[in-house]
Short mmCIF file of N, CA and C in Angstrom, two decimals:
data_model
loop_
_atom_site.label_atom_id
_atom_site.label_comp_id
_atom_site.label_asym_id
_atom_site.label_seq_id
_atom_site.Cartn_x
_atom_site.Cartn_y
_atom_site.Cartn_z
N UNK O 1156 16.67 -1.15 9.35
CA UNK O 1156 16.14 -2.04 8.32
C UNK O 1156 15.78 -1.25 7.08
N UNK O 1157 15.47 -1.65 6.27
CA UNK O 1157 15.57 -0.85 4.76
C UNK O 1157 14.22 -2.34 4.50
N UNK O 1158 13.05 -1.52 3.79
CA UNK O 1158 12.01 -2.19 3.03
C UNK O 1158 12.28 -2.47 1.30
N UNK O 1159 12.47 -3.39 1.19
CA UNK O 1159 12.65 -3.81 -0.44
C UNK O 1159 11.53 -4.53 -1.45
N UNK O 1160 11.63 -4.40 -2.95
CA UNK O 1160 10.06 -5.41 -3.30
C UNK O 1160 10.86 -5.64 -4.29
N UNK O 1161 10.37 -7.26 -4.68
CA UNK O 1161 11.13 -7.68 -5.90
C UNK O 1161 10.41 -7.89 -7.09
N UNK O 1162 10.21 -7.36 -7.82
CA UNK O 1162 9.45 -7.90 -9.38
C UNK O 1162 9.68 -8.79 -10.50
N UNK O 1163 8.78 -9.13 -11.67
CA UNK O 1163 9.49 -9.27 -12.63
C UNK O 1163 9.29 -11.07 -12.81
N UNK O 1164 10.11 -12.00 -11.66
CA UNK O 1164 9.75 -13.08 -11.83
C UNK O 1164 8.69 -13.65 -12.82
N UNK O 1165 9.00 -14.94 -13.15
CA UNK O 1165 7.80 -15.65 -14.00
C UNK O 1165 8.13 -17.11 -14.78
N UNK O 1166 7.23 -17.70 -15.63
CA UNK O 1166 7.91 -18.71 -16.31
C UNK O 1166 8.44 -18.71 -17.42
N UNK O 1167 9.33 -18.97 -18.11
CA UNK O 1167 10.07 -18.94 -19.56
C UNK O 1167 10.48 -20.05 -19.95
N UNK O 1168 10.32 -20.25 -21.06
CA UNK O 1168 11.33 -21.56 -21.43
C UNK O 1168 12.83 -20.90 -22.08
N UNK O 1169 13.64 -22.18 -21.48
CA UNK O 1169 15.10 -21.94 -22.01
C UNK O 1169 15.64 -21.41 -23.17
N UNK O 1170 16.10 -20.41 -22.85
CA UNK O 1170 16.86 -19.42 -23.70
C UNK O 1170 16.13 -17.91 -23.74
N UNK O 1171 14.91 -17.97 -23.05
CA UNK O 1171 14.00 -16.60 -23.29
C UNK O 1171 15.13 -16.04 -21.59
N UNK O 1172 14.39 -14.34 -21.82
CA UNK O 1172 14.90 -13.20 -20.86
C UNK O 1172 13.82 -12.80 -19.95
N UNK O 1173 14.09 -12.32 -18.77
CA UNK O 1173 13.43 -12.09 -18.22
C UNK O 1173 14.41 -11.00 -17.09
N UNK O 1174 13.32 -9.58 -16.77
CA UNK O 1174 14.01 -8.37 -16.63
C UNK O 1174 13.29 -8.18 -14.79
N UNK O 1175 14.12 -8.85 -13.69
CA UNK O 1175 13.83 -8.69 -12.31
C UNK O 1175 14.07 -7.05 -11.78
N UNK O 1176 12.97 -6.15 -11.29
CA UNK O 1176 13.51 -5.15 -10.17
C UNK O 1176 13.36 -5.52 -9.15
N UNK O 1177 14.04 -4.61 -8.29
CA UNK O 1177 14.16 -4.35 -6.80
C UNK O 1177 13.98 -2.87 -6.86
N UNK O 1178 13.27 -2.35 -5.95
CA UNK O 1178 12.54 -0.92 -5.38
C UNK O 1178 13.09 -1.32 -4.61
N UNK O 1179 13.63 -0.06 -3.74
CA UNK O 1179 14.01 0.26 -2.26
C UNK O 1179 12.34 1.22 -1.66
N UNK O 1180 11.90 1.16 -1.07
CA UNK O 1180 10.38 1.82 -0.76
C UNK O 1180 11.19 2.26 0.41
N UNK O 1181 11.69 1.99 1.25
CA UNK O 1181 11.78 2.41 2.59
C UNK O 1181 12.83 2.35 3.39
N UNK O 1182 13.04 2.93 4.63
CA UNK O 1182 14.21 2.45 5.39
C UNK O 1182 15.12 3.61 5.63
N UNK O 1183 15.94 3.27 7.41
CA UNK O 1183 16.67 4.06 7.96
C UNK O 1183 17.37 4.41 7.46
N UNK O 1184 18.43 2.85 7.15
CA UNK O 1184 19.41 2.87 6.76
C UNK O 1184 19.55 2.10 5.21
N UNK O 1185 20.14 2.43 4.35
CA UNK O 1185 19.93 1.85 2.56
C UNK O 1185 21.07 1.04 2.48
N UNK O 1186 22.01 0.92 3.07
CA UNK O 1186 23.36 0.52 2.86
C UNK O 1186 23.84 0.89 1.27
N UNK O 1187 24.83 0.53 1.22
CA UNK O 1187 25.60 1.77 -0.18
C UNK O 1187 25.31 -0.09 -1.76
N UNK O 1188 25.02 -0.80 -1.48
CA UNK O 1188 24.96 -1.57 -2.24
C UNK O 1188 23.75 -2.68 -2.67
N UNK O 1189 23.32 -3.28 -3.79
CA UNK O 1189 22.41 -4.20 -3.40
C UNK O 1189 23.22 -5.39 -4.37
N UNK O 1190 22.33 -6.38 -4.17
CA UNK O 1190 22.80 -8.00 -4.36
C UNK O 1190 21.34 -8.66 -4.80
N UNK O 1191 21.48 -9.30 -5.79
CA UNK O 1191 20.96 -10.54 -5.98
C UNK O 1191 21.04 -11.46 -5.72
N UNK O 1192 20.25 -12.18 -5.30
CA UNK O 1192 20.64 -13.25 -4.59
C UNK O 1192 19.45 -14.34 -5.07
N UNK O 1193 20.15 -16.16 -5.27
CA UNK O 1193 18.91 -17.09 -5.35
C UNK O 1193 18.75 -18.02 -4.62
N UNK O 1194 18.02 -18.49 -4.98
CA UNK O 1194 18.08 -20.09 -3.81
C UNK O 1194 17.04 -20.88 -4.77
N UNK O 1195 17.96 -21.74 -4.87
CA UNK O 1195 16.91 -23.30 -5.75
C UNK O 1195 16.24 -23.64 -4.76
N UNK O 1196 15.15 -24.47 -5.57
CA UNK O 1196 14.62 -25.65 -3.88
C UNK O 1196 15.49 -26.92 -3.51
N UNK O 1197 15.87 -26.49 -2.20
CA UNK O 1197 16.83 -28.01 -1.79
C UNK O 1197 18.25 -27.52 -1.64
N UNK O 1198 18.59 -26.20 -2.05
CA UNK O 1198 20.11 -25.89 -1.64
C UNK O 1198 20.16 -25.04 -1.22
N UNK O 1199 21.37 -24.24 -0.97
CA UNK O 1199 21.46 -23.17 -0.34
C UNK O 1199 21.73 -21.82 -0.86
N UNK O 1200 21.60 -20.56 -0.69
CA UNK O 1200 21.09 -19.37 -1.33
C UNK O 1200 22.93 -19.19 -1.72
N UNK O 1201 22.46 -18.24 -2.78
CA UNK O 1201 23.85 -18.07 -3.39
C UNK O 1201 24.33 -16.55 -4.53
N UNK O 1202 24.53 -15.40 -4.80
CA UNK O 1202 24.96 -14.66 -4.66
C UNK O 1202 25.15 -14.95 -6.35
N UNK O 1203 24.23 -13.98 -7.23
CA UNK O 1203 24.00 -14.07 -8.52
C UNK O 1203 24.70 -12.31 -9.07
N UNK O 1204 24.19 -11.52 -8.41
CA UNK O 1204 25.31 -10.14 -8.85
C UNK O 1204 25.00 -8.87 -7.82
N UNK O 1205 25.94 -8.11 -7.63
CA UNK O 1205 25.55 -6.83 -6.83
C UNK O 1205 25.97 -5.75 -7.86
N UNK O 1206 25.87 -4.89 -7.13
CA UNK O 1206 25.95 -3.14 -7.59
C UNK O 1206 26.42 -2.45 -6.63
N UNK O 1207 27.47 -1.47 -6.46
CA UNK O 1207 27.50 -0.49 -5.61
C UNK O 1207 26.58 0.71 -6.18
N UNK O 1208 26.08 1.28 -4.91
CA UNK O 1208 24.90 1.89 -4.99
C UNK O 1208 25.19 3.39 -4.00
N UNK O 1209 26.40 3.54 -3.75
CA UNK O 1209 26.80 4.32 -2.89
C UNK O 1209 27.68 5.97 -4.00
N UNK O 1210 27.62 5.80 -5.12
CA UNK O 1210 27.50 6.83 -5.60
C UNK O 1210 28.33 6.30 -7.25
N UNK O 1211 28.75 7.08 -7.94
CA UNK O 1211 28.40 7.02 -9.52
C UNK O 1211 29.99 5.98 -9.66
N UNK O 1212 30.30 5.61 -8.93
CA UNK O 1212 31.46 4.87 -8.90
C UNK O 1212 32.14 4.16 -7.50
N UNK O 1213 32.82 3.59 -7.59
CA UNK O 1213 33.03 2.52 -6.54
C UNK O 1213 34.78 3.02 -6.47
N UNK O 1214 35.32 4.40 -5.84
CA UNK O 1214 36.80 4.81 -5.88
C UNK O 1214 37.68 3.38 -5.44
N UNK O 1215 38.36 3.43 -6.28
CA UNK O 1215 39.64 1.91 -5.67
C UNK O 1215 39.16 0.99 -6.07
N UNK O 1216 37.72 0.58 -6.61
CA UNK O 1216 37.55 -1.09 -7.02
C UNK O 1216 36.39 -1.03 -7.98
N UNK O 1217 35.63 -2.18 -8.11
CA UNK O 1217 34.94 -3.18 -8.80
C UNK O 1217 33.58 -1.93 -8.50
N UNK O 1218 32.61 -2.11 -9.15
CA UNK O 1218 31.17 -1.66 -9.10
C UNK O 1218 30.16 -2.42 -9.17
N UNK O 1219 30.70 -3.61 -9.84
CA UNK O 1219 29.50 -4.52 -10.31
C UNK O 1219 30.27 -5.87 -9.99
N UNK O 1220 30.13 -6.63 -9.82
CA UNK O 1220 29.63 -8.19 -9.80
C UNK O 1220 28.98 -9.06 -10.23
N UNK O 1221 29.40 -10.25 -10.87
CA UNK O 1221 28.84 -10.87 -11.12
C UNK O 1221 29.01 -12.67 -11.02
N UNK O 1222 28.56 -13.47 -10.77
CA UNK O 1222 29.04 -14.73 -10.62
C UNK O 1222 29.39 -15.92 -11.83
N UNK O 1223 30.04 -16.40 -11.55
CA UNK O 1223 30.63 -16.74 -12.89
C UNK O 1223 29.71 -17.70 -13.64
N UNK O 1224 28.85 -18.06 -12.77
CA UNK O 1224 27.09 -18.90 -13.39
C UNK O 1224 26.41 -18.25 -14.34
N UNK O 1225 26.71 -16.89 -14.36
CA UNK O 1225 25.64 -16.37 -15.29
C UNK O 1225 26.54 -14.72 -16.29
N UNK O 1226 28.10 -14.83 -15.61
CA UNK O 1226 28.58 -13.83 -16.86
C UNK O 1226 28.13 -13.98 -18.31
N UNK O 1227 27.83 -12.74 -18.72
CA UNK O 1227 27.93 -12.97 -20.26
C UNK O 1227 26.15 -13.06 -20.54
N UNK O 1228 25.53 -13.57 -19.76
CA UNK O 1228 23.90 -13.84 -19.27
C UNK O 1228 23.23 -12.90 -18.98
N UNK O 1229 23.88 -12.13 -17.76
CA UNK O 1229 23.40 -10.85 -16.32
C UNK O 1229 23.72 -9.56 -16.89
N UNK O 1230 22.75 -8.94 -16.94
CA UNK O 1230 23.29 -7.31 -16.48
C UNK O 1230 22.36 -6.75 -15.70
N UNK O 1231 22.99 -5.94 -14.17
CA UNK O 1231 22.62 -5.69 -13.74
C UNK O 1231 22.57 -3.81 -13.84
N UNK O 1232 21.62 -3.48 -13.17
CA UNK O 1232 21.65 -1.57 -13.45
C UNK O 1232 20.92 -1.33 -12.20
N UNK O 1233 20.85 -0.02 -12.12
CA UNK O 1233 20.48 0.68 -11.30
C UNK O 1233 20.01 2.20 -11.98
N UNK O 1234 18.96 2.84 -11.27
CA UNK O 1234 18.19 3.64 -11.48
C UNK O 1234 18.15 4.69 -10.44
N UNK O 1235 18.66 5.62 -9.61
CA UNK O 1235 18.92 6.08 -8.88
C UNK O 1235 17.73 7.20 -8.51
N UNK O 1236 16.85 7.56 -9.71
CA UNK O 1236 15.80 8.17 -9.52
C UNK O 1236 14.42 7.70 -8.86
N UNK O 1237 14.92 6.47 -9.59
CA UNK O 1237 13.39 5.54 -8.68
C UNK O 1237 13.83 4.48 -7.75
N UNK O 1238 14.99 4.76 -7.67
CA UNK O 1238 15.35 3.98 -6.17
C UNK O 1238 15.52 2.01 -6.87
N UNK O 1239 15.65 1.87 -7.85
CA UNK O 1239 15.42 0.46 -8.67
C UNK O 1239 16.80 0.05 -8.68
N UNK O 1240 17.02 -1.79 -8.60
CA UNK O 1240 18.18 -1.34 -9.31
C UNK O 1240 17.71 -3.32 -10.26
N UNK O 1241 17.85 -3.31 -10.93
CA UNK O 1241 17.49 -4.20 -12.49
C UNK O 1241 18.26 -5.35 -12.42
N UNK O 1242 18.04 -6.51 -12.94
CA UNK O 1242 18.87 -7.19 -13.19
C UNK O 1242 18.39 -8.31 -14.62
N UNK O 1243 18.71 -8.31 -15.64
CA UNK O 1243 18.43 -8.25 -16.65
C UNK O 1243 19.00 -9.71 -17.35
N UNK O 1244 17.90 -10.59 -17.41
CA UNK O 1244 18.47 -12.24 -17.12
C UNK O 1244 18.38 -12.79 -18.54
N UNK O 1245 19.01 -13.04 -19.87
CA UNK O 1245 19.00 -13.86 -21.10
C UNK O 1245 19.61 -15.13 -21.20
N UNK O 1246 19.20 -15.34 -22.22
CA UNK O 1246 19.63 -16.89 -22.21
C UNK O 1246 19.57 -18.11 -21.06
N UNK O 1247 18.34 -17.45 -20.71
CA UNK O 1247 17.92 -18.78 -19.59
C UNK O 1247 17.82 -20.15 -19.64
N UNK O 1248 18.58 -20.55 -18.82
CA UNK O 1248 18.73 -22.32 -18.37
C UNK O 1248 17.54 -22.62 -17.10
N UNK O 1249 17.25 -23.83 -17.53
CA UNK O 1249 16.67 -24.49 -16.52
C UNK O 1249 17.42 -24.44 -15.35
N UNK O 1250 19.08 -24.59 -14.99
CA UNK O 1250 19.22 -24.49 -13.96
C UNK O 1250 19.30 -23.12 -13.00
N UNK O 1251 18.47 -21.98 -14.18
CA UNK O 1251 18.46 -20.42 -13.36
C UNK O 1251 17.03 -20.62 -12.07
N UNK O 1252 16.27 -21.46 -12.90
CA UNK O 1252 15.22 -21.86 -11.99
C UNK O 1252 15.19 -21.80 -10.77
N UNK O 1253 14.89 -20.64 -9.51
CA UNK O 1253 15.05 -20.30 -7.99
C UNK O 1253 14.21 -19.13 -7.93
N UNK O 1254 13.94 -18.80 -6.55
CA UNK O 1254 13.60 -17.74 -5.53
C UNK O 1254 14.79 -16.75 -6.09
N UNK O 1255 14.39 -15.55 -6.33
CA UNK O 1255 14.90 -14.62 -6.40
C UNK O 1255 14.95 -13.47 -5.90
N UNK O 1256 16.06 -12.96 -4.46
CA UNK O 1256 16.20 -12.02 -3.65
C UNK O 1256 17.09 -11.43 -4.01
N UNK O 1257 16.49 -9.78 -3.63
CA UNK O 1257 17.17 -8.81 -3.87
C UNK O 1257 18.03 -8.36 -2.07
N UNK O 1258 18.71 -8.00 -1.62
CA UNK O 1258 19.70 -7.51 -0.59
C UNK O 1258 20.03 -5.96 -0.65
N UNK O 1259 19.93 -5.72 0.32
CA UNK O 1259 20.40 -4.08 0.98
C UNK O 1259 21.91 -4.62 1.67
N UNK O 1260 23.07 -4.06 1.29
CA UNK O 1260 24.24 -4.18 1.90
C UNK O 1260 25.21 -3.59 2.33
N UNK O 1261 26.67 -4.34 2.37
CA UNK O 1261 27.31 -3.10 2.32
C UNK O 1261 28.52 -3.40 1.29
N UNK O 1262 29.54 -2.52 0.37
CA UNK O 1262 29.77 -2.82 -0.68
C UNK O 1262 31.39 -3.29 0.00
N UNK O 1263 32.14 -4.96 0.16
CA UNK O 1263 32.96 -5.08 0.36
C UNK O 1263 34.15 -5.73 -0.64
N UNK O 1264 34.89 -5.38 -1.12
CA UNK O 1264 35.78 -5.19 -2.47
C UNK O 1264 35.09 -5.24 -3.28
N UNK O 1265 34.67 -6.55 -3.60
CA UNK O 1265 33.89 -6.68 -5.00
C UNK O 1265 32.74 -7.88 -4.87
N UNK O 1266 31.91 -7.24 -3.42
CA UNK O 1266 30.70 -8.29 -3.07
C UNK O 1266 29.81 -7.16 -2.34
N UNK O 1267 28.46 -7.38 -2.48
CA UNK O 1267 27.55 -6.67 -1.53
C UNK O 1267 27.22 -7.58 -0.64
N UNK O 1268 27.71 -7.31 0.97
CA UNK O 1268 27.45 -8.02 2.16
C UNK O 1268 25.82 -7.89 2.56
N UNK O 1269 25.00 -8.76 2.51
CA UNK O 1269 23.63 -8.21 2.53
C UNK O 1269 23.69 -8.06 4.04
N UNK O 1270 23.03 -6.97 4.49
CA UNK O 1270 22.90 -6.97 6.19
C UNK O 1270 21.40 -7.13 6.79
N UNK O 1271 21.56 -7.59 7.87
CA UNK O 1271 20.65 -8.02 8.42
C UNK O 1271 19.30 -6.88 8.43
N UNK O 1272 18.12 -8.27 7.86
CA UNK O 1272 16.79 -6.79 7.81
C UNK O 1272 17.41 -6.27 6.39
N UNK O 1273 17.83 -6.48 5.58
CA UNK O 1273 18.12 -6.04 3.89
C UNK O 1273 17.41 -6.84 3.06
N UNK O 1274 16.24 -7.81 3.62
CA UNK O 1274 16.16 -8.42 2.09
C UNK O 1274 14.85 -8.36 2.08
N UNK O 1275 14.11 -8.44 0.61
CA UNK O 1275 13.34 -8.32 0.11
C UNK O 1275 12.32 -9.85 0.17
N UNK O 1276 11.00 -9.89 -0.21
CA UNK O 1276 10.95 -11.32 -0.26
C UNK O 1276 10.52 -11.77 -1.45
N UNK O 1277 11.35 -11.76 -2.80
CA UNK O 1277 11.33 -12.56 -3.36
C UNK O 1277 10.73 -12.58 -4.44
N UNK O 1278 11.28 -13.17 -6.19
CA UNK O 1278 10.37 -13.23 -6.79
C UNK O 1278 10.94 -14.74 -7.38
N UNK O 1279 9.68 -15.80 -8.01
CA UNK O 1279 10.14 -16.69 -8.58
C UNK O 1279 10.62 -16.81 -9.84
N UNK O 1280 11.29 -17.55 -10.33
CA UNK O 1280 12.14 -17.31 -11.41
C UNK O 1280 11.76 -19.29 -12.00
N UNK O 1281 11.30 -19.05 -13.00
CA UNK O 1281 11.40 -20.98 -13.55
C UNK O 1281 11.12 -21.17 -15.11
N UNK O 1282 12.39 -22.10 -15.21
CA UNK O 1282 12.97 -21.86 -16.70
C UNK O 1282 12.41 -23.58 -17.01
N UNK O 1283 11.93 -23.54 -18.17
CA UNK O 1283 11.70 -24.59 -18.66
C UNK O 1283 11.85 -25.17 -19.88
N UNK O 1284 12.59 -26.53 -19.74
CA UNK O 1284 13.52 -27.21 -20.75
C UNK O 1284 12.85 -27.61 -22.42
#
């Protein structure tokens, strides 16, 4: 299991930014990637951007991810000194409004598989119209 904490969450109205971390604090195993991840209230969780995290490049593919809900919106980073890795949210819509989890994974083409015991619990995220 790998211990994670998520920051940053809060309220904004639409169109303001708001800058989420994830700390890795702990853990056996780190897996080589992390993921963002949200969940509205009432649906089901859904896969906002990852990072490979397994060294300064991703040989043969993709490094980053992102979902096509929020290209152009997201940037995500990573900090390798403090174990962080950022995800950096503008131009907020009301429908960004969710729970916001961060994932420990593993990096498969161009997705971080969150693995079991990888996730963090959460910060809220609520955008208002």
């Amino acid at each position: 299991q790998v211990k994670l904490a998520e920051s940053g969450g809060g309220s904004v109205q639409a169109g303001g930014s708001l800058r989420l971390s994830c700390i890795t604090l702990g853990g056996t195993y780190r897996g080589n990637c992390r993921g963002w991840f949200r969940q509205a209230s009432g649906k089901g969780r859904e896969a906002v951007a990852g990072i490979y995290t397994g060294g300064p490049v991703n040989v043969g593919g993709p490094s980053i991810f992102y979902d096509d809900s929020v290209k152009g919106r997201v940037t995500i980073s990573q900090d390798s000194a403090t174990n962080t890795v950022y995800l950096q949210m503008n131009s907020l819509k009301p429908e960004d409004t969710a729970m916001y989890y961060c994932a420990a994974g593993s990096w498969i083409g161009d997705f971080c598989d969150p693995m079991s015991g990888g996730w963090g619990p959460g910060t809220q995220v609520t955008v208002s119209s």
